[in-house]
Amino acid sequence: MHNKTVKDEFISTLSHEIRTPLTSIKGFSKTMLDNWELLKDEDKKKFLNIILEQSDRLINLVENVLDVVKINSNVEIVLKKVDLPSLIKNAIEILKINYKDKKFNIKISKTINSMADKDKLEQIFVNILENACKYSGKNNDIEIKIENKNDYNVVCIKNFGSYIDEIHRDKIFEKFYRIDNYLTSSAQGSGLGLYIAKSLIEKMDGKISLNSIKNDTEMFTEFLIYVPVLDSEKMTKKINNKNTGGKNV
C-alpha cells in the first residue's frame, strides 16, 4: 500500500476512534447540565462514571498514538540486563488498579538473564496482560509462565474464555485491528496495544506469537513473548555502533 494511502487510512481511523469517546463525553455532560435538577443522584453518578470511562479511553488512545509515532520515528532502544519476573510483577501491579478482581498466577521455570529495553519491555507486558484481562471470562484467572528456550526466555500470558480464529491471528497485530465479536463489543480499546507490543519486541530482536484453542473441554488464548537472552558481545557491539554512528573503529 502506498505511504500516502496508509497515512490517510491511519488518520481516518484515528479520527473515528477519537470521535466516539468525545461524543459520549459531550453528550452526557450536556444532558447533566440541561437536566441537573430533574436527574436522580443515581443517574448523575452513572453519567459521571461514563464520562470518566470515556475520558480514560481517550487518554489511553492518545498515549498509544504517541507511542506509534515514536515507533515509526525510530524510537531509541536501550538494551541492558533485565529481570523478567520483576518486570512481570511490576506490570501486574499497574493493572491491579483497574482489574482488582483478576488473579494472576505466575509459574517461573529456570531462566537465563534477558537482554532488553527495561521500560519498553514492561510496556509490552502491560499491553499484553491488559488485553488478556479484557477478553478473559469474568471469573477466569490469568496464567503467566516464564521459561527458557535456547536463545530466548519465553513469557507465556494465557487467558481463558476467549478464542481467536486462525484468520485473525496475523491481522490482530496490525494498527486498529479489532475482532468483531461479543467480546470486543463489550471491551473498549484503541486497537493499537498489540501493534505497539509487536513493534517494540521486534526492535529488541525478540518476537511475539499467539496460540488459541477451542474444543469440548477448554477455550483459551495465549501470547508468547520471546525475549533474547543476555548476549554481552552482541550488546557491546550495538552500543559501539550507536556511539560511532555505525562506523567501524
PDB file of C-alpha atoms in Angstrom:
ATOM      1  CA  MET A   1       0.000   0.000   0.000  1.00  0.00           C
ATOM      2  CA  HIS A   2       1.288   3.472  -0.893  1.00  0.00           C
ATOM      3  CA  ASN A   3       2.648   5.520   2.044  1.00  0.00           C
ATOM      4  CA  LYS A   4       0.126   8.320   1.470  1.00  0.00           C
ATOM      5  CA  THR A   5      -2.740   5.816   1.415  1.00  0.00           C
ATOM      6  CA  VAL A   6      -1.506   4.229   4.674  1.00  0.00           C
ATOM      7  CA  LYS A   7      -1.218   7.666   6.284  1.00  0.00           C
ATOM      8  CA  ASP A   8      -4.692   8.721   5.111  1.00  0.00           C
ATOM      9  CA  GLU A   9      -6.188   5.457   6.367  1.00  0.00           C
ATOM     10  CA  PHE A  10      -4.445   5.896   9.724  1.00  0.00           C
ATOM     11  CA  ILE A  11      -5.752   9.461  10.130  1.00  0.00           C
ATOM     12  CA  SER A  12      -9.261   8.432   9.085  1.00  0.00           C
ATOM     13  CA  THR A  13      -9.384   5.550  11.567  1.00  0.00           C
ATOM     14  CA  LEU A  14      -7.842   7.672  14.312  1.00  0.00           C
ATOM     15  CA  SER A  15     -10.448  10.398  13.756  1.00  0.00           C
ATOM     16  CA  HIS A  16     -13.204   7.817  14.139  1.00  0.00           C
ATOM     17  CA  GLU A  17     -11.672   6.353  17.292  1.00  0.00           C
ATOM     18  CA  ILE A  18     -11.320   9.813  18.887  1.00  0.00           C
ATOM     19  CA  ARG A  19     -14.799  10.958  17.883  1.00  0.00           C
ATOM     20  CA  THR A  20     -16.552   8.093  19.712  1.00  0.00           C
ATOM     21  CA  PRO A  21     -15.406   8.929  23.289  1.00  0.00           C
ATOM     22  CA  LEU A  22     -15.629  12.680  22.649  1.00  0.00           C
ATOM     23  CA  THR A  23     -19.240  12.323  21.519  1.00  0.00           C
ATOM     24  CA  SER A  24     -20.089  10.390  24.695  1.00  0.00           C
ATOM     25  CA  ILE A  25     -18.341  12.914  26.939  1.00  0.00           C
ATOM     26  CA  LYS A  26     -20.082  15.862  25.299  1.00  0.00           C
ATOM     27  CA  GLY A  27     -23.495  14.136  25.192  1.00  0.00           C
ATOM     28  CA  PHE A  28     -23.610  13.074  28.825  1.00  0.00           C
ATOM     29  CA  SER A  29     -22.133  16.391  30.021  1.00  0.00           C
ATOM     30  CA  LYS A  30     -24.846  18.321  28.138  1.00  0.00           C
ATOM     31  CA  THR A  31     -27.568  16.005  29.492  1.00  0.00           C
ATOM     32  CA  MET A  32     -26.416  16.680  33.051  1.00  0.00           C
ATOM     33  CA  LEU A  33     -26.178  20.452  32.548  1.00  0.00           C
ATOM     34  CA  ASP A  34     -29.606  20.695  30.908  1.00  0.00           C
ATOM     35  CA  ASN A  35     -31.397  18.402  33.363  1.00  0.00           C
ATOM     36  CA  TRP A  36     -29.435  18.646  36.613  1.00  0.00           C
ATOM     37  CA  GLU A  37     -32.424  19.331  38.868  1.00  0.00           C
ATOM     38  CA  LEU A  38     -34.516  16.583  37.245  1.00  0.00           C
ATOM     39  CA  LEU A  39     -31.907  13.828  37.403  1.00  0.00           C
ATOM     40  CA  LYS A  40     -31.781  11.356  40.263  1.00  0.00           C
ATOM     41  CA  ASP A  41     -28.494  11.056  42.165  1.00  0.00           C
ATOM     42  CA  GLU A  42     -28.000   7.506  40.860  1.00  0.00           C
ATOM     43  CA  ASP A  43     -28.359   8.767  37.273  1.00  0.00           C
ATOM     44  CA  LYS A  44     -25.861  11.567  37.905  1.00  0.00           C
ATOM     45  CA  LYS A  45     -23.378   9.056  39.264  1.00  0.00           C
ATOM     46  CA  LYS A  46     -23.976   6.745  36.308  1.00  0.00           C
ATOM     47  CA  PHE A  47     -23.410   9.544  33.785  1.00  0.00           C
ATOM     48  CA  LEU A  48     -20.283  10.760  35.586  1.00  0.00           C
ATOM     49  CA  ASN A  49     -18.868   7.231  35.536  1.00  0.00           C
ATOM     50  CA  ILE A  50     -19.461   7.056  31.786  1.00  0.00           C
ATOM     51  CA  ILE A  51     -17.695  10.411  31.325  1.00  0.00           C
ATOM     52  CA  LEU A  52     -14.771   9.149  33.424  1.00  0.00           C
ATOM     53  CA  GLU A  53     -14.541   5.863  31.483  1.00  0.00           C
ATOM     54  CA  GLN A  54     -14.612   7.644  28.131  1.00  0.00           C
ATOM     55  CA  SER A  55     -12.012  10.161  29.329  1.00  0.00           C
ATOM     56  CA  ASP A  56      -9.717   7.279  30.305  1.00  0.00           C
ATOM     57  CA  ARG A  57     -10.359   5.689  26.911  1.00  0.00           C
ATOM     58  CA  LEU A  58      -9.393   8.941  25.178  1.00  0.00           C
ATOM     59  CA  ILE A  59      -6.237   9.345  27.264  1.00  0.00           C
ATOM     60  CA  ASN A  60      -5.230   5.754  26.520  1.00  0.00           C
ATOM     61  CA  LEU A  61      -5.818   6.298  22.812  1.00  0.00           C
ATOM     62  CA  VAL A  62      -3.690   9.471  22.738  1.00  0.00           C
ATOM     63  CA  GLU A  63      -0.874   7.741  24.642  1.00  0.00           C
ATOM     64  CA  ASN A  64      -0.964   4.792  22.235  1.00  0.00           C
ATOM     65  CA  VAL A  65      -0.907   7.072  19.194  1.00  0.00           C
ATOM     66  CA  LEU A  66       2.115   8.892  20.616  1.00  0.00           C
ATOM     67  CA  ASP A  67       3.812   5.518  21.068  1.00  0.00           C
ATOM     68  CA  VAL A  68       3.050   4.635  17.423  1.00  0.00           C
ATOM     69  CA  VAL A  69       4.567   7.939  16.281  1.00  0.00           C
ATOM     70  CA  LYS A  70       7.705   7.225  18.309  1.00  0.00           C
ATOM     71  CA  ILE A  71       7.980   3.707  16.886  1.00  0.00           C
ATOM     72  CA  ASN A  72       7.644   4.983  13.312  1.00  0.00           C
ATOM     73  CA  SER A  73      10.295   7.616  14.065  1.00  0.00           C
ATOM     74  CA  ASN A  74      12.868   5.003  15.111  1.00  0.00           C
ATOM     75  CA  VAL A  75      12.294   5.005  18.870  1.00  0.00           C
ATOM     76  CA  GLU A  76      15.512   4.638  20.850  1.00  0.00           C
ATOM     77  CA  ILE A  77      16.045   1.179  22.333  1.00  0.00           C
ATOM     78  CA  VAL A  78      18.429   0.911  25.289  1.00  0.00           C
ATOM     79  CA  LEU A  79      19.497  -2.688  25.823  1.00  0.00           C
ATOM     80  CA  LYS A  80      20.530  -3.891  29.260  1.00  0.00           C
ATOM     81  CA  LYS A  81      20.264  -6.926  31.513  1.00  0.00           C
ATOM     82  CA  VAL A  82      16.695  -7.263  32.781  1.00  0.00           C
ATOM     83  CA  ASP A  83      14.931  -9.487  35.289  1.00  0.00           C
ATOM     84  CA  LEU A  84      11.739 -10.817  33.685  1.00  0.00           C
ATOM     85  CA  PRO A  85       9.909 -11.896  36.881  1.00  0.00           C
ATOM     86  CA  SER A  86      10.348  -8.406  38.369  1.00  0.00           C
ATOM     87  CA  LEU A  87       9.052  -6.712  35.233  1.00  0.00           C
ATOM     88  CA  ILE A  88       6.034  -9.032  35.095  1.00  0.00           C
ATOM     89  CA  LYS A  89       5.230  -8.310  38.747  1.00  0.00           C
ATOM     90  CA  ASN A  90       5.523  -4.548  38.129  1.00  0.00           C
ATOM     91  CA  ALA A  91       3.148  -4.812  35.168  1.00  0.00           C
ATOM     92  CA  ILE A  92       0.653  -6.770  37.269  1.00  0.00           C
ATOM     93  CA  GLU A  93       0.692  -4.117  39.994  1.00  0.00           C
ATOM     94  CA  ILE A  94      -0.113  -1.468  37.367  1.00  0.00           C
ATOM     95  CA  LEU A  95      -3.067  -3.497  36.078  1.00  0.00           C
ATOM     96  CA  LYS A  96      -4.470  -4.353  39.508  1.00  0.00           C
ATOM     97  CA  ILE A  97      -5.657  -0.743  39.788  1.00  0.00           C
ATOM     98  CA  ASN A  98      -8.296  -1.348  37.110  1.00  0.00           C
ATOM     99  CA  TYR A  99      -8.636  -5.130  37.408  1.00  0.00           C
ATOM    100  CA  LYS A 100      -8.944  -5.644  41.158  1.00  0.00           C
ATOM    101  CA  ASP A 101     -10.871  -8.915  40.827  1.00  0.00           C
ATOM    102  CA  LYS A 102      -8.395 -10.608  38.491  1.00  0.00           C
ATOM    103  CA  LYS A 103      -5.964 -13.184  39.832  1.00  0.00           C
ATOM    104  CA  PHE A 104      -2.560 -13.583  38.194  1.00  0.00           C
ATOM    105  CA  ASN A 105      -0.904 -16.989  38.588  1.00  0.00           C
ATOM    106  CA  ILE A 106       2.840 -16.960  37.854  1.00  0.00           C
ATOM    107  CA  LYS A 107       4.972 -20.018  37.207  1.00  0.00           C
ATOM    108  CA  ILE A 108       8.693 -19.484  36.676  1.00  0.00           C
ATOM    109  CA  SER A 109      10.996 -22.180  35.325  1.00  0.00           C
ATOM    110  CA  LYS A 110      14.754 -21.791  35.141  1.00  0.00           C
ATOM    111  CA  THR A 111      15.621 -18.747  33.020  1.00  0.00           C
ATOM    112  CA  ILE A 112      18.770 -17.036  31.819  1.00  0.00           C
ATOM    113  CA  ASN A 113      19.258 -13.282  32.157  1.00  0.00           C
ATOM    114  CA  SER A 114      17.479 -11.398  29.375  1.00  0.00           C
ATOM    115  CA  MET A 115      18.687  -8.553  27.180  1.00  0.00           C
ATOM    116  CA  ALA A 116      16.072  -5.871  26.516  1.00  0.00           C
ATOM    117  CA  ASP A 117      14.969  -2.293  26.996  1.00  0.00           C
ATOM    118  CA  LYS A 118      13.541  -2.424  30.535  1.00  0.00           C
ATOM    119  CA  ASP A 119      10.896   0.304  30.180  1.00  0.00           C
ATOM    120  CA  LYS A 120       9.749  -0.812  26.722  1.00  0.00           C
ATOM    121  CA  LEU A 121       9.534  -4.457  27.793  1.00  0.00           C
ATOM    122  CA  GLU A 122       7.421  -3.541  30.815  1.00  0.00           C
ATOM    123  CA  GLN A 123       5.137  -1.611  28.457  1.00  0.00           C
ATOM    124  CA  ILE A 124       4.803  -4.734  26.289  1.00  0.00           C
ATOM    125  CA  PHE A 125       3.855  -6.829  29.325  1.00  0.00           C
ATOM    126  CA  VAL A 126       1.262  -4.241  30.405  1.00  0.00           C
ATOM    127  CA  ASN A 127      -0.263  -4.198  26.901  1.00  0.00           C
ATOM    128  CA  ILE A 128      -0.497  -7.997  26.621  1.00  0.00           C
ATOM    129  CA  LEU A 129      -1.707  -8.512  30.183  1.00  0.00           C
ATOM    130  CA  GLU A 130      -4.357  -5.820  29.800  1.00  0.00           C
ATOM    131  CA  ASN A 131      -5.506  -7.486  26.594  1.00  0.00           C
ATOM    132  CA  ALA A 132      -5.766 -10.790  28.480  1.00  0.00           C
ATOM    133  CA  CYS A 133      -7.770  -9.160  31.285  1.00  0.00           C
ATOM    134  CA  LYS A 134     -10.217  -7.512  28.878  1.00  0.00           C
ATOM    135  CA  TYR A 135     -11.032 -10.635  26.912  1.00  0.00           C
ATOM    136  CA  SER A 136     -10.899 -13.355  29.529  1.00  0.00           C
ATOM    137  CA  GLY A 137     -14.057 -14.709  31.096  1.00  0.00           C
ATOM    138  CA  LYS A 138     -15.382 -12.762  34.077  1.00  0.00           C
ATOM    139  CA  ASN A 139     -14.200 -15.234  36.729  1.00  0.00           C
ATOM    140  CA  ASN A 140     -11.153 -16.577  34.914  1.00  0.00           C
ATOM    141  CA  ASP A 141      -7.599 -16.097  36.146  1.00  0.00           C
ATOM    142  CA  ILE A 142      -4.636 -15.062  34.022  1.00  0.00           C
ATOM    143  CA  GLU A 143      -1.797 -17.574  33.828  1.00  0.00           C
ATOM    144  CA  ILE A 144       1.789 -16.432  33.269  1.00  0.00           C
ATOM    145  CA  LYS A 145       4.640 -18.842  32.610  1.00  0.00           C
ATOM    146  CA  ILE A 146       8.296 -17.910  32.123  1.00  0.00           C
ATOM    147  CA  GLU A 147      10.812 -20.422  30.774  1.00  0.00           C
ATOM    148  CA  ASN A 148      13.983 -20.587  28.720  1.00  0.00           C
ATOM    149  CA  LYS A 149      14.025 -21.923  25.159  1.00  0.00           C
ATOM    150  CA  ASN A 150      17.558 -21.777  23.753  1.00  0.00           C
ATOM    151  CA  ASP A 151      18.280 -18.168  22.699  1.00  0.00           C
ATOM    152  CA  TYR A 152      15.097 -16.782  24.210  1.00  0.00           C
ATOM    153  CA  ASN A 153      13.332 -16.520  27.514  1.00  0.00           C
ATOM    154  CA  VAL A 154       9.662 -17.013  26.694  1.00  0.00           C
ATOM    155  CA  VAL A 155       6.885 -15.301  28.614  1.00  0.00           C
ATOM    156  CA  CYS A 156       3.525 -17.005  28.027  1.00  0.00           C
ATOM    157  CA  ILE A 157       0.446 -14.976  29.017  1.00  0.00           C
ATOM    158  CA  LYS A 158      -2.683 -17.120  28.901  1.00  0.00           C
ATOM    159  CA  ASN A 159      -6.317 -16.131  29.360  1.00  0.00           C
ATOM    160  CA  PHE A 160      -9.336 -18.417  29.411  1.00  0.00           C
ATOM    161  CA  GLY A 161     -12.769 -17.849  27.940  1.00  0.00           C
ATOM    162  CA  SER A 162     -11.706 -16.286  24.642  1.00  0.00           C
ATOM    163  CA  TYR A 163     -10.824 -17.730  21.246  1.00  0.00           C
ATOM    164  CA  ILE A 164      -9.183 -16.065  18.232  1.00  0.00           C
ATOM    165  CA  ASP A 165      -9.962 -17.670  14.888  1.00  0.00           C
ATOM    166  CA  GLU A 166      -6.971 -18.514  12.707  1.00  0.00           C
ATOM    167  CA  ILE A 167      -7.948 -15.931  10.057  1.00  0.00           C
ATOM    168  CA  HIS A 168      -7.399 -13.135  12.609  1.00  0.00           C
ATOM    169  CA  ARG A 169      -4.115 -14.270  14.149  1.00  0.00           C
ATOM    170  CA  ASP A 170      -1.764 -12.319  11.881  1.00  0.00           C
ATOM    171  CA  LYS A 171      -4.023  -9.314  11.412  1.00  0.00           C
ATOM    172  CA  ILE A 172      -4.527  -8.827  15.134  1.00  0.00           C
ATOM    173  CA  PHE A 173      -1.080  -7.199  15.326  1.00  0.00           C
ATOM    174  CA  GLU A 174      -1.981  -4.549  12.732  1.00  0.00           C
ATOM    175  CA  LYS A 175      -2.907  -0.956  13.647  1.00  0.00           C
ATOM    176  CA  PHE A 176      -6.519  -0.506  14.797  1.00  0.00           C
ATOM    177  CA  TYR A 177      -7.432  -4.120  14.009  1.00  0.00           C
ATOM    178  CA  ARG A 178     -10.144  -5.453  16.311  1.00  0.00           C
ATOM    179  CA  ILE A 179     -12.103  -8.687  16.002  1.00  0.00           C
ATOM    180  CA  ASP A 180     -15.824  -8.043  15.702  1.00  0.00           C
ATOM    181  CA  ASN A 181     -17.462 -10.380  18.204  1.00  0.00           C
ATOM    182  CA  TYR A 182     -19.275 -10.345  21.526  1.00  0.00           C
ATOM    183  CA  LEU A 183     -16.007  -9.951  23.462  1.00  0.00           C
ATOM    184  CA  THR A 184     -14.758  -6.880  21.592  1.00  0.00           C
ATOM    185  CA  SER A 185     -18.185  -5.262  21.642  1.00  0.00           C
ATOM    186  CA  SER A 186     -18.090  -5.204  25.441  1.00  0.00           C
ATOM    187  CA  ALA A 187     -14.398  -4.335  25.806  1.00  0.00           C
ATOM    188  CA  GLN A 188     -13.162  -0.926  24.755  1.00  0.00           C
ATOM    189  CA  GLY A 189      -9.738  -0.416  23.253  1.00  0.00           C
ATOM    190  CA  SER A 190      -7.773   1.523  20.675  1.00  0.00           C
ATOM    191  CA  GLY A 191      -6.669  -1.465  18.581  1.00  0.00           C
ATOM    192  CA  LEU A 192      -3.063  -0.279  18.969  1.00  0.00           C
ATOM    193  CA  GLY A 193      -1.798  -2.193  22.007  1.00  0.00           C
ATOM    194  CA  LEU A 194      -0.791  -5.376  20.177  1.00  0.00           C
ATOM    195  CA  TYR A 195       0.714  -3.430  17.261  1.00  0.00           C
ATOM    196  CA  ILE A 196       2.874  -1.476  19.725  1.00  0.00           C
ATOM    197  CA  ALA A 197       3.895  -4.648  21.580  1.00  0.00           C
ATOM    198  CA  LYS A 198       4.944  -6.428  18.375  1.00  0.00           C
ATOM    199  CA  SER A 199       6.830  -3.412  17.030  1.00  0.00           C
ATOM    200  CA  LEU A 200       8.757  -2.875  20.269  1.00  0.00           C
ATOM    201  CA  ILE A 201       9.736  -6.506  20.877  1.00  0.00           C
ATOM    202  CA  GLU A 202      10.993  -6.820  17.292  1.00  0.00           C
ATOM    203  CA  LYS A 203      13.194  -3.747  17.814  1.00  0.00           C
ATOM    204  CA  MET A 204      14.811  -5.685  20.666  1.00  0.00           C
ATOM    205  CA  ASP A 205      15.440  -8.667  18.336  1.00  0.00           C
ATOM    206  CA  GLY A 206      12.623 -10.560  20.003  1.00  0.00           C
ATOM    207  CA  LYS A 207       9.307 -11.774  18.630  1.00  0.00           C
ATOM    208  CA  ILE A 208       5.703 -12.427  19.619  1.00  0.00           C
ATOM    209  CA  SER A 209       3.173 -15.040  18.573  1.00  0.00           C
ATOM    210  CA  LEU A 210      -0.145 -16.435  19.749  1.00  0.00           C
ATOM    211  CA  ASN A 211      -1.987 -19.711  20.100  1.00  0.00           C
ATOM    212  CA  SER A 212      -5.726 -20.087  20.537  1.00  0.00           C
ATOM    213  CA  ILE A 213      -7.596 -23.306  21.306  1.00  0.00           C
ATOM    214  CA  LYS A 214     -11.297 -24.097  21.354  1.00  0.00           C
ATOM    215  CA  ASN A 215     -12.695 -27.582  21.878  1.00  0.00           C
ATOM    216  CA  ASP A 216     -15.149 -29.508  24.054  1.00  0.00           C
ATOM    217  CA  THR A 217     -13.025 -29.233  27.179  1.00  0.00           C
ATOM    218  CA  GLU A 218     -11.287 -25.847  27.005  1.00  0.00           C
ATOM    219  CA  MET A 219     -11.086 -22.445  25.344  1.00  0.00           C
ATOM    220  CA  PHE A 220      -8.128 -20.127  25.761  1.00  0.00           C
ATOM    221  CA  THR A 221      -5.758 -17.722  24.042  1.00  0.00           C
ATOM    222  CA  GLU A 222      -2.078 -17.364  24.890  1.00  0.00           C
ATOM    223  CA  PHE A 223       0.505 -14.831  23.757  1.00  0.00           C
ATOM    224  CA  LEU A 224       4.142 -15.889  23.701  1.00  0.00           C
ATOM    225  CA  ILE A 225       6.743 -13.126  24.050  1.00  0.00           C
ATOM    226  CA  TYR A 226      10.256 -14.193  23.078  1.00  0.00           C
ATOM    227  CA  VAL A 227      12.868 -12.065  24.849  1.00  0.00           C
ATOM    228  CA  PRO A 228      16.523 -12.571  23.783  1.00  0.00           C
ATOM    229  CA  VAL A 229      18.834 -13.982  26.437  1.00  0.00           C
ATOM    230  CA  LEU A 230      21.711 -11.789  27.557  1.00  0.00           C
ATOM    231  CA  ASP A 231      24.456 -11.740  24.927  1.00  0.00           C
ATOM    232  CA  SER A 232      27.239  -9.486  26.225  1.00  0.00           C
ATOM    233  CA  GLU A 233      29.136  -9.475  22.938  1.00  0.00           C
ATOM    234  CA  LYS A 234      26.045  -8.540  20.919  1.00  0.00           C
ATOM    235  CA  MET A 235      25.012  -5.848  23.384  1.00  0.00           C
ATOM    236  CA  THR A 236      28.502  -4.315  23.389  1.00  0.00           C
ATOM    237  CA  LYS A 237      28.519  -4.282  19.571  1.00  0.00           C
ATOM    238  CA  LYS A 238      25.161  -2.458  19.479  1.00  0.00           C
ATOM    239  CA  ILE A 239      26.370   0.122  21.989  1.00  0.00           C
ATOM    240  CA  ASN A 240      29.569   0.688  19.977  1.00  0.00           C
ATOM    241  CA  ASN A 241      27.569   1.061  16.751  1.00  0.00           C
ATOM    242  CA  LYS A 242      25.366   3.648  18.424  1.00  0.00           C
ATOM    243  CA  ASN A 243      28.336   5.602  19.759  1.00  0.00           C
ATOM    244  CA  THR A 244      30.181   5.549  16.424  1.00  0.00           C
ATOM    245  CA  GLY A 245      27.176   6.028  14.170  1.00  0.00           C
ATOM    246  CA  GLY A 246      27.553   2.530  12.761  1.00  0.00           C
ATOM    247  CA  LYS A 247      31.123   3.154  11.554  1.00  0.00           C
ATOM    248  CA  ASN A 248      33.913   0.682  12.170  1.00  0.00           C
ATOM    249  CA  VAL A 249      36.568   1.960  14.575  1.00  0.00           C
TER     250      VAL A 249
END
